[in-house]
PDB file of C-alpha atoms in Angstrom:
ATOM      1  CA  MET A   3     159.606  53.578 127.363  1.00 58.00           C
ATOM      2  CA  ALA A   4     159.991  51.379 130.504  1.00 58.00           C
ATOM      3  CA  ARG A   5     156.732  49.654 129.980  1.00 60.00           C
ATOM      4  CA  GLY A   6     157.495  49.539 125.962  1.00 54.00           C
ATOM      5  CA  ARG A   7     161.070  47.647 126.961  1.00 58.00           C
ATOM      6  CA  THR A   8     159.204  45.611 129.612  1.00 58.00           C
ATOM      7  CA  LEU A   9     156.583  44.696 126.889  1.00 53.00           C
ATOM      8  CA  LEU A  10     159.101  43.750 124.045  1.00 55.00           C
ATOM      9  CA  LYS A  11     161.245  41.435 126.498  1.00 51.00           C
ATOM     10  CA  ARG A  12     158.259  39.328 127.120  1.00 54.00           C
ATOM     11  CA  ILE A  13     157.199  39.185 123.544  1.00 50.00           C
ATOM     12  CA  THR A  14     160.826  38.178 122.598  1.00 51.00           C
ATOM     13  CA  PHE A  15     160.883  35.702 125.655  1.00 48.00           C
ATOM     14  CA  PHE A  16     157.393  34.194 124.472  1.00 44.00           C
ATOM     15  CA  SER A  17     159.095  34.101 121.050  1.00 47.00           C
ATOM     16  CA  LEU A  18     161.891  32.138 121.989  1.00 45.00           C
ATOM     17  CA  VAL A  19     159.849  29.563 123.980  1.00 45.00           C
ATOM     18  CA  LEU A  20     157.343  28.823 120.968  1.00 47.00           C
ATOM     19  CA  THR A  21     160.300  28.846 118.768  1.00 52.00           C
ATOM     20  CA  GLY A  22     161.908  26.083 120.993  1.00 54.00           C
ATOM     21  CA  MET A  23     158.989  24.230 121.989  1.00 53.00           C
ATOM     22  CA  LEU A  24     157.941  23.535 118.112  1.00 54.00           C
ATOM     23  CA  GLY A  25     161.740  23.687 116.436  1.00 54.00           C
ATOM     24  CA  LEU A  26     163.292  21.187 118.788  1.00 51.00           C
ATOM     25  CA  PRO A  27     161.123  18.402 118.475  1.00 54.00           C
ATOM     26  CA  LEU A  28     160.812  18.676 114.842  1.00 49.00           C
ATOM     27  CA  ALA A  29     164.874  18.627 114.651  1.00 53.00           C
ATOM     28  CA  ALA A  30     165.061  15.637 116.763  1.00 51.00           C
ATOM     29  CA  THR A  31     162.624  13.656 114.189  1.00 53.00           C
ATOM     30  CA  ALA A  32     164.779  15.380 111.625  1.00 50.00           C
ATOM     31  CA  VAL A  33     168.163  13.733 112.618  1.00 51.00           C
ATOM     32  CA  GLY A  34     166.359  10.286 113.212  1.00 53.00           C
ATOM     33  CA  LYS A  35     164.676  10.561 109.528  1.00 50.00           C
ATOM     34  CA  TRP A  36     168.511  11.161 108.337  1.00 49.00           C
ATOM     35  CA  ALA A  37     169.871   8.210 109.759  1.00 49.00           C
ATOM     36  CA  GLU A  38     167.263   6.116 107.950  1.00 57.00           C
ATOM     37  CA  GLY A  39     169.165   6.713 105.242  1.00 54.00           C
ATOM     38  CA  PRO A  40     167.893   7.570 101.171  1.00 57.00           C
ATOM     39  CA  VAL A  41     165.752   5.088  99.653  1.00 66.00           C
ATOM     40  CA  HIS A  42     163.725   5.679  96.321  1.00 68.00           C
ATOM     41  CA  TRP A  43     159.894   5.088  97.076  1.00 58.00           C
ATOM     42  CA  SER A  44     159.904   2.733  94.818  1.00 70.00           C
ATOM     43  CA  GLU A  45     162.246   0.396  96.721  1.00 71.00           C
ATOM     44  CA  ALA A  46     160.553   1.019  99.824  1.00 83.00           C
ATOM     45  CA  ARG A  47     158.112  -1.381 101.758  1.00 89.00           C
ATOM     46  CA  ARG A  48     154.821  -1.697 100.982  1.00 89.00           C
ATOM     47  CA  ASP A  49     153.833  -5.213 102.140  1.00 93.00           C
ATOM     48  CA  SER A  50     151.185  -6.068 104.817  1.00 95.00           C
ATOM     49  CA  ALA A  51     152.633  -5.236 108.555  1.00 96.00           C
ATOM     50  CA  GLU A  52     150.644  -8.100 109.657  1.00 96.00           C
ATOM     51  CA  ILE A  53     148.614  -6.379 112.169  1.00 97.00           C
ATOM     52  CA  ALA A  54     145.309  -6.879 110.682  1.00 97.00           C
ATOM     53  CA  PRO A  55     143.344 -10.213 111.355  1.00 97.00           C
ATOM     54  CA  THR A  56     143.505 -12.296 108.078  1.00 96.00           C
ATOM     55  CA  PRO A  57     139.724 -12.397 106.427  1.00 96.00           C
ATOM     56  CA  GLU A  58     140.217 -16.105 106.315  1.00 94.00           C
ATOM     57  CA  THR A  59     140.216 -16.856 110.206  1.00 94.00           C
ATOM     58  CA  THR A  60     138.447 -13.883 111.052  1.00 96.00           C
ATOM     59  CA  PRO A  61     134.744 -13.701 109.941  1.00 97.00           C
ATOM     60  CA  GLU A  62     133.286 -10.916 112.457  1.00 98.00           C
ATOM     61  CA  ALA A  63     133.499  -7.294 111.050  1.00 98.00           C
ATOM     62  CA  VAL A  64     136.240  -5.293 111.554  1.00 98.00           C
ATOM     63  CA  ILE A  65     137.555  -1.615 111.433  1.00 98.00           C
ATOM     64  CA  GLN A  66     140.420  -0.180 111.857  1.00 98.00           C
ATOM     65  CA  VAL A  67     142.565   2.653 111.553  1.00 98.00           C
ATOM     66  CA  TYR A  68     146.360   3.454 110.959  1.00 98.00           C
ATOM     67  CA  ALA A  69     148.910   6.236 110.888  1.00 98.00           C
ATOM     68  CA  ALA A  70     152.255   5.703 109.429  1.00 97.00           C
ATOM     69  CA  ARG A  71     155.253   8.105 108.974  1.00 95.00           C
ATOM     70  CA  ALA A  72     154.747  10.237 105.627  1.00 92.00           C
ATOM     71  CA  TRP A  73     157.204   9.455 102.784  1.00 83.00           C
ATOM     72  CA  SER A  74     160.784  11.590 102.621  1.00 80.00           C
ATOM     73  CA  TRP A  75     160.869  14.690 104.151  1.00 79.00           C
ATOM     74  CA  ARG A  76     157.445  14.813 105.141  1.00 81.00           C
ATOM     75  CA  GLY A  77     157.650  12.478 107.582  1.00 85.00           C
ATOM     76  CA  ILE A  78     159.831  15.068 109.749  1.00 87.00           C
ATOM     77  CA  PHE A  79     156.544  16.570 110.380  1.00 90.00           C
ATOM     78  CA  GLY A  80     153.624  14.162 110.125  1.00 95.00           C
ATOM     79  CA  VAL A  81     151.881  10.975 109.385  1.00 97.00           C
ATOM     80  CA  HIS A  82     149.584   9.873 106.803  1.00 97.00           C
ATOM     81  CA  THR A  83     146.543   7.942 108.296  1.00 98.00           C
ATOM     82  CA  TRP A  84     143.871   5.877 106.879  1.00 98.00           C
ATOM     83  CA  ILE A  85     140.965   3.512 107.326  1.00 98.00           C
ATOM     84  CA  ALA A  86     140.429  -0.227 106.763  1.00 98.00           C
ATOM     85  CA  VAL A  87     137.393  -1.688 107.119  1.00 98.00           C
ATOM     86  CA  LYS A  88     135.862  -5.354 106.434  1.00 98.00           C
ATOM     87  CA  HIS A  89     132.284  -6.638 106.351  1.00 97.00           C
ATOM     88  CA  PRO A  90     131.340 -10.006 107.998  1.00 98.00           C
ATOM     89  CA  ASN A  91     132.576 -12.709 106.292  1.00 97.00           C
ATOM     90  CA  ALA A  92     134.071 -10.708 103.392  1.00 96.00           C
ATOM     91  CA  ALA A  93     137.252 -12.221 101.702  1.00 95.00           C
ATOM     92  CA  HIS A  94     139.099  -8.614 101.472  1.00 96.00           C
ATOM     93  CA  TYR A  95     139.247  -5.434 103.506  1.00 98.00           C
ATOM     94  CA  THR A  96     138.145  -1.805 101.875  1.00 98.00           C
ATOM     95  CA  ARG A  97     140.849   0.462 102.607  1.00 98.00           C
ATOM     96  CA  PHE A  98     139.841   4.750 102.528  1.00 98.00           C
ATOM     97  CA  GLU A  99     142.604   7.186 102.102  1.00 98.00           C
ATOM     98  CA  VAL A 100     143.197  10.288 100.500  1.00 97.00           C
ATOM     99  CA  MET A 101     146.192  10.810  98.071  1.00 94.00           C
ATOM    100  CA  GLY A 102     147.773  13.521  96.165  1.00 89.00           C
ATOM    101  CA  TRP A 103     148.908  11.685  93.176  1.00 85.00           C
ATOM    102  CA  GLN A 104     145.593  10.135  92.944  1.00 86.00           C
ATOM    103  CA  LEU A 105     143.677  13.375  92.037  1.00 88.00           C
ATOM    104  CA  ARG A 106     146.443  14.059  89.073  1.00 84.00           C
ATOM    105  CA  HIS A 107     144.868  10.776  87.586  1.00 84.00           C
ATOM    106  CA  SER A 108     141.223  11.002  88.476  1.00 89.00           C
ATOM    107  CA  ASN A 109     138.735  13.369  89.522  1.00 91.00           C
ATOM    108  CA  THR A 110     139.027  12.502  93.097  1.00 95.00           C
ATOM    109  CA  ALA A 111     141.802  12.444  95.854  1.00 96.00           C
ATOM    110  CA  VAL A 112     139.861   9.510  97.794  1.00 97.00           C
ATOM    111  CA  ARG A 113     140.816   5.916  97.271  1.00 95.00           C
ATOM    112  CA  ALA A 114     138.888   2.873  97.885  1.00 96.00           C
ATOM    113  CA  THR A 115     141.205  -0.280  97.522  1.00 94.00           C
ATOM    114  CA  ASN A 116     140.980  -3.834  98.356  1.00 93.00           C
ATOM    115  CA  GLY A 117     144.538  -3.537  98.892  1.00 80.00           C
ATOM    116  CA  ASN A 118     146.500  -4.460 102.126  1.00 93.00           C
ATOM    117  CA  PRO A 119     145.182  -2.922 105.021  1.00 97.00           C
ATOM    118  CA  ASP A 120     148.289  -2.434 106.796  1.00 97.00           C
ATOM    119  CA  GLY A 121     150.584  -2.182 104.889  1.00 96.00           C
ATOM    120  CA  TYR A 122     153.831  -0.134 105.411  1.00 97.00           C
ATOM    121  CA  TRP A 123     153.513   3.258 104.212  1.00 95.00           C
ATOM    122  CA  PHE A 124     156.813   3.924 101.841  1.00 92.00           C
ATOM    123  CA  GLY A 125     158.990   2.067 104.341  1.00 92.00           C
ATOM    124  CA  SER A 126     157.226   3.380 107.608  1.00 94.00           C
ATOM    125  CA  LYS A 127     155.172   0.534 109.802  1.00 96.00           C
ATOM    126  CA  PRO A 128     152.130   1.853 110.560  1.00 98.00           C
ATOM    127  CA  ASP A 129     150.615   1.990 114.336  1.00 97.00           C
ATOM    128  CA  LEU A 130     147.248   0.568 115.302  1.00 98.00           C
ATOM    129  CA  LEU A 131     144.840   3.469 116.242  1.00 97.00           C
ATOM    130  CA  ARG A 132     141.676   1.906 116.218  1.00 97.00           C
ATOM    131  CA  ASP A 133     140.441  -1.546 116.340  1.00 98.00           C
ATOM    132  CA  ILE A 134     136.489  -2.397 116.533  1.00 98.00           C
ATOM    133  CA  ARG A 135     135.302  -5.723 115.958  1.00 98.00           C
ATOM    134  CA  GLY A 136     131.578  -7.646 116.127  1.00 97.00           C
ATOM    135  CA  SER A 137     128.336  -6.188 115.904  1.00 98.00           C
ATOM    136  CA  LYS A 138     129.501  -2.652 116.883  1.00 98.00           C
ATOM    137  CA  ALA A 139     131.713  -2.565 113.680  1.00 98.00           C
ATOM    138  CA  GLU A 140     129.304  -4.259 111.472  1.00 98.00           C
ATOM    139  CA  THR A 141     126.987  -1.176 112.580  1.00 98.00           C
ATOM    140  CA  LEU A 142     129.564   1.461 111.709  1.00 98.00           C
ATOM    141  CA  ILE A 143     130.732   0.447 108.240  1.00 98.00           C
ATOM    142  CA  PRO A 144     128.021   1.765 106.290  1.00 98.00           C
ATOM    143  CA  ARG A 145     128.196   5.015 107.765  1.00 98.00           C
ATOM    144  CA  ILE A 146     132.137   5.000 107.098  1.00 98.00           C
ATOM    145  CA  PHE A 147     131.430   4.679 103.416  1.00 98.00           C
ATOM    146  CA  ALA A 148     128.806   7.332 103.787  1.00 98.00           C
ATOM    147  CA  ALA A 149     131.442   9.648 105.212  1.00 98.00           C
ATOM    148  CA  ALA A 150     133.671   8.663 102.726  1.00 98.00           C
ATOM    149  CA  ASN A 151     131.356   9.558  99.994  1.00 97.00           C
ATOM    150  CA  SER A 152     130.334  12.612 101.078  1.00 97.00           C
ATOM    151  CA  TYR A 153     133.817  14.391 101.972  1.00 98.00           C
ATOM    152  CA  PRO A 154     133.622  17.405 100.847  1.00 97.00           C
ATOM    153  CA  HIS A 155     137.020  18.386  99.655  1.00 97.00           C
ATOM    154  CA  ALA A 156     137.623  15.173  97.274  1.00 96.00           C
ATOM    155  CA  ALA A 157     138.678  17.393  94.399  1.00 96.00           C
ATOM    156  CA  SER A 158     141.273  19.162  96.048  1.00 94.00           C
ATOM    157  CA  TYR A 159     144.425  18.255  97.859  1.00 96.00           C
ATOM    158  CA  ARG A 160     147.155  20.475  99.909  1.00 95.00           C
ATOM    159  CA  ILE A 161     149.920  18.685 101.927  1.00 93.00           C
ATOM    160  CA  TRP A 162     149.728  21.806 104.266  1.00 93.00           C
ATOM    161  CA  PRO A 163     147.481  22.921 106.042  1.00 95.00           C
ATOM    162  CA  GLY A 164     144.813  20.724 104.444  1.00 96.00           C
ATOM    163  CA  PRO A 165     142.750  19.223 103.021  1.00 97.00           C
ATOM    164  CA  ASN A 166     144.632  16.003 103.198  1.00 97.00           C
ATOM    165  CA  SER A 167     144.444  12.428 104.020  1.00 97.00           C
ATOM    166  CA  ASN A 168     144.423  13.469 107.752  1.00 98.00           C
ATOM    167  CA  THR A 169     141.407  16.098 107.158  1.00 98.00           C
ATOM    168  CA  PHE A 170     139.778  13.089 105.211  1.00 98.00           C
ATOM    169  CA  THR A 171     140.034  10.764 108.367  1.00 98.00           C
ATOM    170  CA  ALA A 172     139.191  13.460 110.594  1.00 98.00           C
ATOM    171  CA  HIS A 173     136.053  13.899 108.478  1.00 98.00           C
ATOM    172  CA  ILE A 174     135.096  10.570 108.787  1.00 98.00           C
ATOM    173  CA  ALA A 175     135.697  10.214 112.553  1.00 98.00           C
ATOM    174  CA  ARG A 176     133.470  13.485 112.860  1.00 98.00           C
ATOM    175  CA  ALA A 177     130.755  11.873 110.787  1.00 97.00           C
ATOM    176  CA  VAL A 178     130.780   8.662 112.791  1.00 98.00           C
ATOM    177  CA  PRO A 179     131.716   9.666 116.250  1.00 97.00           C
ATOM    178  CA  GLU A 180     131.349   6.040 117.358  1.00 97.00           C
ATOM    179  CA  LEU A 181     135.033   5.642 116.783  1.00 97.00           C
ATOM    180  CA  SER A 182     135.811   8.075 119.232  1.00 96.00           C
ATOM    181  CA  LEU A 183     139.327   8.738 117.480  1.00 97.00           C
ATOM    182  CA  ASP A 184     141.909  10.561 118.983  1.00 96.00           C
ATOM    183  CA  LEU A 185     144.284  11.465 115.955  1.00 97.00           C
ATOM    184  CA  PRO A 186     147.950  11.564 116.721  1.00 96.00           C
ATOM    185  CA  PRO A 187     149.318  15.104 116.849  1.00 96.00           C
ATOM    186  CA  THR A 188     151.536  14.637 113.865  1.00 96.00           C
ATOM    187  CA  ALA A 189     148.274  14.025 111.890  1.00 97.00           C
ATOM    188  CA  ILE A 190     148.970  17.348 110.110  1.00 97.00           C
ATOM    189  CA  GLY A 191     145.828  18.553 108.389  1.00 97.00           C
ATOM    190  CA  LYS A 192     143.414  17.062 111.143  1.00 97.00           C
ATOM    191  CA  ASP A 193     142.319  20.394 112.266  1.00 97.00           C
ATOM    192  CA  PHE A 194     141.362  21.808 108.659  1.00 97.00           C
ATOM    193  CA  ILE A 195     137.644  22.099 109.259  1.00 97.00           C
ATOM    194  CA  PRO A 196     135.843  20.961 106.312  1.00 93.00           C
ATOM    195  CA  GLU A 197     134.092  23.703 103.371  1.00 90.00           C
ATOM    196  CA  GLY A 198     136.065  26.637 105.707  1.00 88.00           C
ATOM    197  CA  GLY A 199     134.715  25.940 109.239  1.00 93.00           C
ATOM    198  CA  ILE A 200     135.956  27.326 111.882  1.00 96.00           C
ATOM    199  CA  PHE A 201     133.946  25.631 114.739  1.00 96.00           C
ATOM    200  CA  ALA A 202     133.472  22.122 115.079  1.00 97.00           C
ATOM    201  CA  ARG A 203     133.379  18.763 116.926  1.00 97.00           C
ATOM    202  CA  ALA A 204     136.545  17.406 117.683  1.00 98.00           C
ATOM    203  CA  PRO A 205     137.370  14.240 115.831  1.00 97.00           C
ATOM    204  CA  SER A 206     136.633  11.905 118.673  1.00 97.00           C
ATOM    205  CA  GLY A 207     133.363  13.498 119.103  1.00 96.00           C
ATOM    206  CA  THR A 208     134.185  14.153 122.715  1.00 97.00           C
ATOM    207  CA  GLY A 209     134.770  18.134 122.407  1.00 97.00           C
ATOM    208  CA  TYR A 210     135.031  21.156 120.494  1.00 98.00           C
ATOM    209  CA  GLN A 211     137.494  23.034 118.572  1.00 98.00           C
ATOM    210  CA  VAL A 212     138.089  26.087 117.191  1.00 98.00           C
ATOM    211  CA  SER A 213     140.412  26.482 114.055  1.00 97.00           C
ATOM    212  CA  LEU A 214     141.559  29.000 111.116  1.00 96.00           C
ATOM    213  CA  PHE A 215     142.058  27.171 108.081  1.00 94.00           C
ATOM    214  CA  GLY A 216     144.060  24.640 109.833  1.00 95.00           C
ATOM    215  CA  LEU A 217     146.877  27.036 110.986  1.00 95.00           C
ATOM    216  CA  ALA A 218     145.782  28.270 114.309  1.00 96.00           C
ATOM    217  CA  GLY A 219     143.482  26.941 116.657  1.00 97.00           C
ATOM    218  CA  VAL A 220     142.512  25.243 119.980  1.00 98.00           C
ATOM    219  CA  MET A 221     140.871  22.241 121.017  1.00 98.00           C
ATOM    220  CA  LEU A 222     139.585  20.642 123.883  1.00 98.00           C
ATOM    221  CA  ALA A 223     138.269  17.203 124.447  1.00 97.00           C
ATOM    222  CA  LEU A 224     138.105  14.062 126.814  1.00 96.00           C
ATOM    223  CA  GLU A 225     139.822  11.550 124.119  1.00 95.00           C
ATOM    224  CA  GLU A 226     141.961  14.435 122.988  1.00 96.00           C
ATOM    225  CA  GLY A 227     142.875  16.444 125.918  1.00 97.00           C
ATOM    226  CA  VAL A 228     143.884  20.313 125.656  1.00 97.00           C
ATOM    227  CA  GLU A 229     145.524  21.113 121.936  1.00 98.00           C
ATOM    228  CA  VAL A 230     147.067  24.029 120.617  1.00 97.00           C
ATOM    229  CA  ASN A 231     147.468  24.586 116.925  1.00 95.00           C
ATOM    230  CA  VAL A 232     150.757  26.811 115.897  1.00 94.00           C
ATOM    231  CA  LEU A 233     150.868  27.001 112.127  1.00 93.00           C
ATOM    232  CA  GLY A 234     149.558  23.250 111.703  1.00 92.00           C
ATOM    233  CA  LEU A 235     151.838  22.035 114.309  1.00 93.00           C
ATOM    234  CA  THR A 236     150.298  20.632 117.615  1.00 95.00           C
ATOM    235  CA  LEU A 237     151.450  21.279 120.958  1.00 94.00           C
ATOM    236  CA  GLY A 238     148.922  19.490 123.866  1.00 96.00           C
ATOM    237  CA  ILE A 239     148.602  17.791 126.946  1.00 96.00           C
ATOM    238  CA  ASP A 240     146.543  14.118 127.192  1.00 96.00           C
ATOM    239  CA  LEU A 241     144.839  14.236 130.425  1.00 91.00           C
ATOM    240  CA  LYS A 242     142.924  11.268 130.016  1.00 92.00           C
ATOM    241  CA  ASN A 243     146.250   8.974 129.266  1.00 92.00           C
ATOM    242  CA  PRO A 244     148.651  11.693 130.593  1.00 94.00           C
ATOM    243  CA  ALA A 245     151.069  12.616 127.975  1.00 95.00           C
ATOM    244  CA  LEU A 246     152.630  15.495 126.138  1.00 94.00           C
ATOM    245  CA  LYS A 247     152.157  15.953 122.280  1.00 95.00           C
ATOM    246  CA  LEU A 248     154.749  17.537 120.626  1.00 93.00           C
ATOM    247  CA  PRO A 249     155.306  18.660 116.830  1.00 92.00           C
ATOM    248  CA  GLY A 250     156.997  15.835 114.768  1.00 89.00           C
ATOM    249  CA  VAL A 251     157.763  13.811 118.038  1.00 88.00           C
ATOM    250  CA  GLY A 252     154.307  12.727 118.582  1.00 90.00           C
ATOM    251  CA  ARG A 253     153.126  11.555 122.350  1.00 93.00           C
ATOM    252  CA  ILE A 254     155.481  11.210 125.022  1.00 91.00           C
ATOM    253  CA  GLY A 255     154.062   9.576 128.168  1.00 91.00           C
ATOM    254  CA  PHE A 256     151.703   6.999 128.672  1.00 83.00           C
ATOM    255  CA  PRO A 257     150.069   4.925 124.931  1.00 81.00           C
ATOM    256  CA  ASP A 258     146.661   6.559 124.268  1.00 77.00           C
TER     257      ASP A 258
END
């Protein structure tokens, strides 16, 4: 009986600690979203954040990866990610992303447009995750196009735990490991391994992960550090650029 009570106390303590580690950061993010006030999606900003170099002044090839807080309540939990590329001397960028409403109007959730590479995502200013230019970018761009075309979940979309926009970006990152892409801990869906896989390379290509349908798993990689996935939420430590990774909040520490 005594051992049973001790075990129960330990389980209860662990559950409270885990709940606090997951819930408190999310609560803090929710307060921040609430303070922004309501804005109808049609009135939210979608113009350029003026981060990407203009094609007129940048003849070289460019690859950029962005993340921005998701629209409305979804932004409490995570971000939307996308990839923008520009061929040498091209007059525009091609922006690759996955969007749920796209699937309602076509037979694919994959969207490739010539729109703003760095546009606000319904009011949320994007963060630049990766910027590659010149000959290296020129070499990688055809492989990014091929990876986008080979995305195995183009005909399906699920906000949680995936496949979603972050599953798509992670798929491209795994197909083109030279991007060395460390997706934010708030990129829910990045740990959903395509086609029901359980074991895969980390999106950065610098380690490996085990994941059960994006709901539970662990990752160990040079770029990402150590990450634990609990119900799609990420807890972790970045050892390369020291930082904590928390649900909702994201990184706390040195920038990636």
